[in-house]
Short mmCIF file of C-alpha atoms and ligand atoms in Angstrom, two decimals:
data_model
loop_
_atom_site.label_atom_id
_atom_site.label_comp_id
_atom_site.label_asym_id
_atom_site.label_seq_id
_atom_site.Cartn_x
_atom_site.Cartn_y
_atom_site.Cartn_z
CA MET A 1 51.15 66.25 173.52
CA SER A 2 48.44 68.61 174.77
CA ALA A 3 45.99 68.13 171.94
CA VAL A 4 43.07 70.07 173.39
CA SER A 5 43.08 73.77 173.99
CA ARG A 6 41.06 74.61 177.12
CA ASP A 7 40.23 77.79 178.96
CA TRP A 8 39.94 78.62 182.64
CA ILE A 9 37.70 81.10 184.36
CA ALA A 10 39.56 82.47 187.35
CA SER A 11 38.22 84.92 189.89
CA PRO A 12 38.88 85.99 193.47
CA GLY A 13 38.51 83.09 195.88
CA ALA A 14 39.15 82.81 199.60
CA PRO A 15 42.37 83.46 201.55
CA LEU A 16 44.89 80.68 200.89
CA CYS A 17 45.12 78.56 204.03
CA GLY A 18 46.26 75.14 205.19
CA ALA A 19 49.21 73.04 204.10
CA ILE A 20 49.83 71.78 200.58
CA ASP A 21 52.18 69.42 198.75
CA ILE A 22 53.56 70.63 195.44
CA PRO A 23 54.47 68.05 192.73
CA GLY A 24 58.07 66.97 192.13
CA ASP A 25 60.76 69.09 190.53
CA LYS A 26 60.69 69.01 186.73
CA SER A 27 64.39 69.65 186.16
CA ILE A 28 65.43 66.93 188.60
CA SER A 29 62.85 64.44 187.28
CA HIS A 30 64.21 64.77 183.71
CA ARG A 31 67.77 64.26 184.86
CA ALA A 32 66.94 61.38 187.19
CA VAL A 33 65.36 59.37 184.35
CA MET A 34 68.18 60.16 181.94
CA ILE A 35 71.04 59.33 184.25
CA ALA A 36 69.36 56.29 185.84
CA SER A 37 68.78 54.95 182.31
CA LEU A 38 72.53 55.08 181.62
CA ALA A 39 73.52 53.54 184.95
CA ASP A 40 74.40 49.95 185.75
CA GLY A 41 71.61 48.48 187.87
CA ILE A 42 68.14 49.43 189.05
CA SER A 43 67.32 52.89 190.39
CA ARG A 44 64.13 53.95 192.11
CA ILE A 45 62.89 57.51 191.63
CA ASP A 46 60.35 58.85 194.13
CA GLY A 47 58.64 62.20 193.78
CA PHE A 48 58.92 61.94 189.97
CA LEU A 49 56.87 64.67 188.32
CA GLU A 50 53.93 63.11 186.48
CA GLY A 51 53.92 65.95 183.96
CA GLU A 52 53.81 65.66 180.20
CA ASP A 53 57.38 66.96 179.83
CA THR A 54 58.98 64.45 182.17
CA ARG A 55 56.83 61.59 180.94
CA ALA A 56 58.01 62.40 177.42
CA THR A 57 61.60 61.99 178.62
CA ALA A 58 60.78 58.65 180.26
CA ALA A 59 59.04 57.54 177.05
CA ALA A 60 62.14 58.54 175.05
CA PHE A 61 64.33 56.19 177.09
CA ALA A 62 61.75 53.41 176.92
CA ARG A 63 61.95 53.80 173.11
CA MET A 64 65.72 53.28 173.42
CA GLY A 65 65.35 49.99 175.25
CA VAL A 66 65.25 51.08 178.90
CA ARG A 67 62.67 49.30 181.06
CA ILE A 68 60.97 51.93 183.20
CA GLU A 69 58.19 50.77 185.51
CA ALA A 70 55.66 53.25 186.85
CA SER A 71 55.06 51.21 189.99
CA ALA A 72 52.94 53.98 191.60
CA PRO A 73 52.13 57.59 190.71
CA GLY A 74 55.33 59.56 191.25
CA THR A 75 57.52 56.46 191.34
CA ARG A 76 59.66 55.06 188.54
CA ILE A 77 61.81 51.96 188.70
CA VAL A 78 64.48 52.39 186.05
CA HIS A 79 66.38 49.33 184.83
CA GLY A 80 69.57 51.04 183.68
CA VAL A 81 71.22 49.71 180.54
CA GLY A 82 74.71 51.06 181.23
CA ILE A 83 76.53 53.97 179.64
CA ASP A 84 76.70 52.26 176.21
CA GLY A 85 73.50 50.25 176.42
CA LEU A 86 70.93 52.47 174.66
CA GLN A 87 69.35 50.97 171.54
CA PRO A 88 68.42 52.91 168.38
CA PRO A 89 64.84 54.22 168.65
CA ASP A 90 62.44 53.04 165.95
CA GLY A 91 61.63 56.59 164.82
CA PRO A 92 61.79 60.24 165.88
CA ILE A 93 61.73 60.91 169.63
CA ASP A 94 58.98 63.31 170.68
CA CYS A 95 60.12 65.69 173.42
CA GLY A 96 56.69 67.35 173.59
CA ASN A 97 56.93 70.85 175.09
CA ALA A 98 60.20 70.21 176.92
CA GLY A 99 63.22 72.36 176.12
CA THR A 100 65.11 70.60 178.90
CA GLY A 101 64.27 67.19 177.42
CA MET A 102 65.37 68.16 173.92
CA ARG A 103 68.54 70.05 174.80
CA LEU A 104 69.85 67.49 177.28
CA LEU A 105 68.99 64.63 174.95
CA ALA A 106 70.84 66.37 172.13
CA GLY A 107 74.05 66.22 174.18
CA LEU A 108 73.51 62.68 175.31
CA LEU A 109 72.53 61.34 171.89
CA ALA A 110 75.46 63.08 170.18
CA GLY A 111 77.68 60.46 171.83
CA GLN A 112 75.71 57.36 170.78
CA ARG A 113 76.67 54.99 167.98
CA PHE A 114 73.24 55.34 166.30
CA ASP A 115 71.45 58.17 164.50
CA SER A 116 68.45 59.81 166.13
CA GLU A 117 65.94 62.57 165.58
CA LEU A 118 64.31 64.83 168.19
CA VAL A 119 60.98 66.53 167.52
CA GLY A 120 58.73 68.71 169.67
CA ASP A 121 55.36 70.46 169.81
CA ALA A 122 54.60 73.83 168.19
CA SER A 123 56.13 75.87 171.05
CA LEU A 124 59.30 73.75 171.27
CA SER A 125 59.63 73.87 167.48
CA ARG A 126 60.12 77.65 167.75
CA ARG A 127 62.85 77.50 170.40
CA PRO A 128 66.52 78.12 169.57
CA MET A 129 68.70 75.03 169.39
CA GLN A 130 71.82 76.61 167.90
CA ARG A 131 72.96 77.25 171.46
CA VAL A 132 73.46 73.49 171.92
CA ILE A 133 74.30 72.57 168.31
CA GLU A 134 77.27 74.92 168.17
CA PRO A 135 79.16 73.77 171.29
CA LEU A 136 78.35 70.13 170.60
CA ALA A 137 79.72 70.54 167.05
CA LYS A 138 82.96 71.87 168.60
CA MET A 139 83.18 68.54 170.44
CA GLY A 140 82.79 66.67 167.13
CA ALA A 141 79.02 66.08 167.10
CA ALA A 142 77.01 66.27 163.90
CA ILE A 143 73.54 67.74 164.45
CA GLU A 144 71.37 69.20 161.70
CA ALA A 145 68.52 71.60 162.32
CA SER A 146 67.01 73.84 159.72
CA GLY A 147 67.41 77.46 160.84
CA GLY A 148 68.66 76.27 164.23
CA LEU A 149 65.15 75.06 165.12
CA PRO A 150 63.79 71.57 165.87
CA PRO A 151 63.61 68.90 164.62
CA LEU A 152 67.20 67.94 165.42
CA ARG A 153 68.81 65.20 163.35
CA ILE A 154 71.73 63.76 165.28
CA ARG A 155 74.32 61.62 163.55
CA GLY A 156 75.69 58.77 165.65
CA GLY A 157 79.06 57.02 165.57
CA ARG A 158 81.05 60.24 165.99
CA THR A 159 84.18 60.56 168.09
CA LEU A 160 83.65 63.33 170.61
CA ARG A 161 86.46 65.32 172.15
CA GLY A 162 86.34 67.11 175.49
CA MET A 163 86.71 70.88 175.37
CA GLU A 164 86.80 74.04 177.41
CA TYR A 165 83.76 76.17 176.73
CA THR A 166 82.40 79.40 178.16
CA LEU A 167 78.67 79.79 177.65
CA PRO A 168 77.64 83.07 176.01
CA VAL A 169 74.36 83.06 178.02
CA ALA A 170 73.69 81.52 181.42
CA SER A 171 71.82 78.28 180.64
CA ALA A 172 71.65 75.12 182.69
CA GLN A 173 70.23 73.32 179.68
CA VAL A 174 73.20 74.16 177.46
CA LYS A 175 75.69 73.43 180.25
CA SER A 176 74.00 70.07 180.86
CA ALA A 177 73.94 69.12 177.16
CA ILE A 178 77.71 69.70 176.99
CA LEU A 179 78.37 67.75 180.21
CA LEU A 180 76.25 64.81 179.02
CA ALA A 181 78.15 64.75 175.71
CA GLY A 182 81.30 64.90 177.82
CA LEU A 183 80.46 61.49 179.32
CA TYR A 184 81.19 60.07 175.85
CA ALA A 185 84.12 62.34 174.95
CA ASP A 186 87.85 61.71 175.02
CA GLY A 187 89.53 63.86 177.64
CA GLU A 188 88.16 66.63 179.80
CA THR A 189 85.01 68.67 179.24
CA HIS A 190 85.12 71.95 181.16
CA VAL A 191 82.20 74.42 181.12
CA ARG A 192 82.09 77.94 182.49
CA GLU A 193 78.97 80.11 182.81
CA PRO A 194 78.56 83.90 182.88
CA HIS A 195 76.24 83.46 185.94
CA PRO A 196 75.90 80.23 187.92
CA THR A 197 72.81 78.19 186.95
CA ARG A 198 71.09 75.19 188.51
CA ASP A 199 73.59 72.41 189.12
CA TYR A 200 71.28 69.38 189.05
CA THR A 201 73.15 67.58 186.27
CA GLU A 202 76.39 67.94 188.18
CA ARG A 203 74.84 66.78 191.47
CA MET A 204 73.04 63.88 189.80
CA LEU A 205 76.15 62.64 187.99
CA ALA A 206 78.07 62.79 191.27
CA ALA A 207 75.28 60.90 193.07
CA PHE A 208 75.49 58.15 190.42
CA GLY A 209 79.25 57.89 190.99
CA TRP A 210 80.68 59.81 188.01
CA PRO A 211 83.73 61.84 189.06
CA ILE A 212 82.90 65.50 188.44
CA ALA A 213 84.31 68.72 189.86
CA PHE A 214 81.92 71.65 190.19
CA VAL A 215 81.58 74.97 191.91
CA PRO A 216 78.98 77.66 191.15
CA GLY A 217 79.53 78.75 187.54
CA GLU A 218 81.95 76.00 186.56
CA ALA A 219 82.00 72.21 186.04
CA ALA A 220 84.49 69.72 184.66
CA LEU A 221 84.45 65.97 184.02
CA LEU A 222 86.37 63.30 182.13
CA GLY A 223 84.82 60.79 179.76
CA GLY A 224 85.12 57.05 180.13
CA PHE A 225 83.62 56.16 183.53
CA ARG A 226 80.45 54.24 184.43
CA LEU A 227 77.36 55.24 186.41
CA GLN A 228 76.11 53.18 189.36
CA ALA A 229 72.36 52.92 189.99
CA THR A 230 71.12 54.89 192.96
CA ASP A 231 67.77 55.90 194.39
CA VAL A 232 66.56 59.48 193.90
CA GLN A 233 64.11 61.40 196.06
CA VAL A 234 62.85 64.38 194.04
CA PRO A 235 61.89 67.45 196.12
CA ALA A 236 58.83 69.61 195.39
CA ASP A 237 59.37 72.01 192.49
CA PHE A 238 60.12 75.56 193.66
CA SER A 239 58.87 76.94 190.34
CA SER A 240 55.46 75.33 190.86
CA ALA A 241 55.43 76.47 194.50
CA ALA A 242 56.05 80.03 193.26
CA PHE A 243 52.42 80.46 192.09
CA PHE A 244 51.16 79.65 195.58
CA ILE A 245 53.83 81.76 197.28
CA VAL A 246 52.74 84.82 195.29
CA ALA A 247 49.01 84.08 195.62
CA ALA A 248 49.25 83.73 199.41
CA THR A 249 51.33 86.91 199.59
CA LEU A 250 48.77 88.88 197.60
CA VAL A 251 45.44 87.63 198.99
CA PRO A 252 44.58 89.31 202.32
CA GLY A 253 44.08 86.90 205.22
CA SER A 254 46.22 84.12 203.71
CA GLU A 255 48.55 81.89 205.69
CA LEU A 256 49.73 78.91 203.67
CA ARG A 257 52.33 76.23 204.35
CA LEU A 258 54.07 74.56 201.39
CA ARG A 259 55.72 71.35 202.52
CA ARG A 260 59.25 70.18 201.64
CA VAL A 261 59.95 72.60 198.80
CA GLY A 262 63.29 72.33 196.95
CA MET A 263 65.51 75.22 198.09
CA ASN A 264 68.53 74.85 195.82
CA PRO A 265 70.20 78.30 195.95
CA ARG A 266 70.16 78.48 192.15
CA ARG A 267 66.35 78.32 192.16
CA VAL A 268 65.15 80.59 194.95
CA GLY A 269 65.91 84.05 193.55
CA LEU A 270 62.18 84.83 193.72
CA LEU A 271 62.26 84.57 197.53
CA HIS A 272 64.93 87.27 197.72
CA VAL A 273 63.04 89.59 195.38
CA LEU A 274 59.65 89.05 197.03
CA ARG A 275 61.18 89.74 200.44
CA MET A 276 62.70 92.96 199.04
CA MET A 277 59.15 93.84 197.98
CA GLY A 278 57.86 93.29 201.52
CA ALA A 279 56.70 89.65 201.45
CA ASP A 280 56.42 87.59 204.64
CA ILE A 281 57.86 84.16 203.78
CA GLU A 282 59.39 81.97 206.44
CA ALA A 283 61.52 78.92 205.62
CA CYS A 284 60.96 76.37 208.40
CA ASP A 285 62.42 72.97 209.26
CA PRO A 286 65.30 73.04 206.77
CA ALA A 287 66.45 69.54 205.86
CA GLU A 288 68.23 67.62 203.13
CA GLN A 289 66.30 65.32 200.83
CA GLY A 290 68.08 63.29 198.16
CA GLY A 291 71.11 65.58 198.36
CA GLU A 292 69.02 68.76 197.90
CA PRO A 293 68.10 71.37 200.52
CA VAL A 294 64.35 71.46 201.25
CA ALA A 295 62.22 73.46 203.67
CA ASP A 296 58.60 74.11 204.54
CA LEU A 297 57.64 77.59 203.40
CA VAL A 298 55.08 79.49 205.46
CA VAL A 299 53.67 82.43 203.51
CA ARG A 300 51.50 85.12 205.09
CA HIS A 301 49.74 87.92 203.28
CA ALA A 302 51.74 91.14 203.10
CA PRO A 303 51.39 94.31 201.03
CA LEU A 304 54.13 94.63 198.38
CA HIS A 305 55.98 97.60 196.96
CA GLY A 306 57.80 97.84 193.63
CA VAL A 307 61.56 97.29 193.32
CA ASP A 308 64.34 97.29 190.74
CA VAL A 309 64.97 93.56 190.36
CA PRO A 310 68.72 93.07 190.94
CA GLU A 311 70.26 91.48 187.84
CA GLU A 312 72.26 89.09 189.99
CA HIS A 313 69.00 87.27 190.86
CA VAL A 314 67.77 86.85 187.27
CA ALA A 315 69.34 83.45 186.54
CA ASP A 316 68.17 82.14 189.93
CA MET A 317 64.53 82.93 189.14
CA ILE A 318 64.48 82.49 185.38
CA ASP A 319 61.19 80.51 185.41
CA GLU A 320 59.48 82.74 187.98
CA PHE A 321 59.10 85.95 185.99
CA PRO A 322 55.52 85.37 184.84
CA VAL A 323 54.37 85.24 188.46
CA LEU A 324 56.77 88.01 189.52
CA PHE A 325 55.13 90.24 186.87
CA VAL A 326 51.83 89.55 188.64
CA ALA A 327 53.31 90.41 192.04
CA ALA A 328 54.65 93.66 190.51
CA ALA A 329 51.24 94.47 189.01
CA CYS A 330 49.69 94.19 192.49
CA ALA A 331 52.48 96.08 194.27
CA GLU A 332 52.48 99.74 195.24
CA GLY A 333 54.66 101.68 192.79
CA GLU A 334 56.93 100.64 189.97
CA THR A 335 58.96 97.47 189.39
CA THR A 336 61.72 97.37 186.80
CA LEU A 337 63.47 94.38 185.32
CA ARG A 338 66.54 94.33 183.03
CA GLY A 339 69.02 91.68 181.96
CA ALA A 340 66.35 89.05 181.29
CA ALA A 341 66.37 88.76 177.48
CA GLU A 342 66.24 84.96 177.89
CA LEU A 343 62.56 85.34 178.78
CA ARG A 344 61.91 86.00 175.10
CA VAL A 345 62.88 82.43 174.15
CA LYS A 346 61.04 80.41 176.78
CA GLU A 347 57.83 78.41 176.14
CA SER A 348 56.50 81.75 174.89
CA ASP A 349 58.06 85.21 174.67
CA ARG A 350 57.30 85.78 178.33
CA ILE A 351 58.01 89.51 178.30
CA ALA A 352 55.51 90.00 175.47
CA THR A 353 52.86 87.54 176.68
CA MET A 354 52.89 88.85 180.25
CA ALA A 355 52.88 92.50 179.13
CA ALA A 356 49.94 91.87 176.78
CA GLY A 357 47.97 89.97 179.41
CA LEU A 358 48.55 92.52 182.17
CA ARG A 359 47.60 95.38 179.85
CA ALA A 360 44.38 93.54 179.03
CA LEU A 361 43.66 93.59 182.78
CA GLY A 362 44.32 97.34 183.02
CA ILE A 363 47.96 97.42 184.15
CA ASP A 364 50.51 99.81 182.66
CA VAL A 365 53.49 97.80 181.38
CA GLU A 366 56.34 99.07 179.24
CA GLU A 367 58.47 96.46 177.50
CA ALA A 368 62.24 96.61 177.03
CA PRO A 369 64.18 94.14 174.87
CA ASP A 370 65.52 92.49 178.04
CA GLY A 371 62.89 93.31 180.63
CA ALA A 372 59.96 95.53 181.52
CA ARG A 373 58.67 98.33 183.71
CA ILE A 374 55.46 97.48 185.51
CA GLN A 375 53.35 100.07 187.29
CA GLY A 376 51.36 98.52 190.13
CA GLY A 377 47.63 99.15 189.94
CA ARG A 378 44.15 97.66 190.20
CA LEU A 379 43.49 94.63 188.05
CA ARG A 380 40.17 94.35 186.27
CA GLY A 381 38.52 91.28 184.78
CA GLY A 382 39.00 90.39 181.13
CA THR A 383 40.25 87.78 178.71
CA ILE A 384 43.89 86.93 178.24
CA ASP A 385 45.75 84.42 176.10
CA GLY A 386 48.02 81.88 177.78
CA HIS A 387 49.83 81.34 174.45
CA GLY A 388 50.17 77.66 175.26
CA ASP A 389 52.66 78.59 178.01
CA HIS A 390 51.99 76.75 181.26
CA ARG A 391 53.59 79.34 183.51
CA VAL A 392 51.79 82.26 181.84
CA ALA A 393 48.45 80.50 182.37
CA MET A 394 49.14 79.81 186.06
CA ALA A 395 50.47 83.34 186.62
CA PHE A 396 47.19 84.79 185.36
CA ALA A 397 45.20 82.42 187.56
CA VAL A 398 47.07 84.08 190.44
CA ALA A 399 46.45 87.57 189.03
CA ALA A 400 42.72 86.83 188.86
CA GLN A 401 42.61 86.40 192.65
CA LEU A 402 43.07 90.17 192.89
CA ALA A 403 40.99 91.20 189.87
CA GLY A 404 37.81 93.24 189.96
CA GLY A 405 36.01 90.68 187.77
CA ALA A 406 36.42 87.22 186.29
CA VAL A 407 39.44 86.52 184.08
CA ARG A 408 39.12 84.10 181.19
CA ILE A 409 42.48 82.49 180.47
CA ARG A 410 42.64 80.92 177.04
CA ASP A 411 44.76 77.96 176.04
CA VAL A 412 45.75 76.42 179.38
CA ALA A 413 46.11 72.76 178.32
CA ASN A 414 49.91 72.98 178.59
CA VAL A 415 49.70 73.46 182.36
CA ALA A 416 49.83 69.64 182.44
CA THR A 417 53.41 69.79 181.12
CA SER A 418 54.72 70.96 184.49
CA PHE A 419 51.89 71.03 187.03
CA PRO A 420 49.29 68.30 186.67
CA GLY A 421 46.51 68.93 189.19
CA PHE A 422 47.17 72.68 189.50
CA GLU A 423 43.46 73.53 189.30
CA SER A 424 42.39 71.18 192.08
CA LEU A 425 45.29 72.12 194.37
CA ALA A 426 44.62 75.82 193.74
CA THR A 427 40.94 75.36 194.52
CA ALA A 428 41.70 73.36 197.66
CA ALA A 429 44.03 76.13 198.87
CA GLY A 430 41.29 78.76 198.37
CA MET A 431 41.85 80.14 194.87
CA GLY A 432 39.00 80.67 192.43
CA VAL A 433 39.89 78.79 189.24
CA GLU A 434 37.76 76.41 187.21
CA PRO A 435 37.50 75.06 183.68
CA ALA A 436 35.46 77.35 181.42
CA PRO A 437 32.28 75.80 180.12
CA GLU A 438 32.76 74.46 176.58
CA ALA A 439 32.04 77.19 174.02
C1 S3P B 1 66.08 74.23 183.04
C2 S3P B 1 66.84 75.35 182.83
C3 S3P B 1 66.27 76.67 182.49
C4 S3P B 1 64.79 76.74 182.83
C5 S3P B 1 64.05 75.51 182.38
C6 S3P B 1 64.62 74.27 183.02
C7 S3P B 1 66.77 72.96 183.33
O1 S3P B 1 66.45 76.91 181.11
O2 S3P B 1 64.23 77.89 182.24
O3 S3P B 1 62.68 75.62 182.71
O4 S3P B 1 66.11 72.01 183.78
O5 S3P B 1 67.98 72.89 183.11
P1 S3P B 1 67.82 77.55 180.57
O6 S3P B 1 68.90 76.75 181.13
O7 S3P B 1 67.79 77.46 179.08
O8 S3P B 1 67.80 78.97 181.05
#
């Protein structure tokens, strides 16, 4: 997907001020396209994330015969083909960088009558798929993957059976893959999680009329129903907002409003931890948008101190650790994190990539297999590698706002997978970040 590798030069800018709109939620955008494609009738999605990951998912369904009109940026009109209406794609489906796309599609395609193949980019091709292959195989699916890695070859025409399954690790992607296979299974599919994770698949299925019972940490559905088209309003992505929340907290003089940010309780663990560290973040005008809680967040600069991150918040902030590492690096004292081994199998090994980058900027970081100890200090300028990981690149753009010199961030092209327009929004808010001149 992201063919070119680009660098940024980031350096201290101005205080972050004003009000900004963050692009739509990635997790919800993926699910909205998938479930609207399988519904009877026409659904309109507003606030759709125009990122490479979510566009790859839309392209996948277009390849399987779903008409999806991009009537305006951020809007998709999806002409659903019904639960059994997908057509065989004419070749492998490219999920790009998207673990969510690939894992959810694996579940959904396991129940189709045709064979399919899922491929991804270099980062996705290193990510573990056994975690979905194994439970789906228990349901009767046949998925081949050499060494448990993509590509995934999915055999169609299988009879799936519902099952009870307890996830060994908390993962919304694995839970969702099983639930989507469960739409095509005989009997009940019942999933339990060691810690509750984001419940967007459950909420979205319910919104499209599929009977589903769910409480935090548990979901159950029966196969054999139909989905009814419905319109979806996607809230702003909390994980994208997180970079601005931390930047405004760290840069003296900042007061920034982020409008209508998604506040699903399974996503906002970072707010709890930042507040424990001393952050000044106010959630104003709470409302409901498309069945999801949203609020304006007003963030004012505040000095931070280190904390032991409570393990109970880890699953609720699983995508926010790159930027939390930056907050910890700029805090007074030590921050410790445990119970976050999942960070090692994200778009990069985020414990290793963040530790290496922060060390390059003069911060003392000690790695543990499932976390890290970060000693707050003074950041200096330098060069760090984004390792093709969008959130690592954006986290270091935030770090650079506090650095003693310019920070060159290599390999930032993948920022477009989740946050198209990050650079211009960051600049408009006050941050110093610009494309590096071509070497
Ligand atoms: C996601 C779930 C999380 C998260 C990812 C998006 C989702 O992954 O890290 O960015 O949309 O379900 P896991 O469920 O594997 O932890």
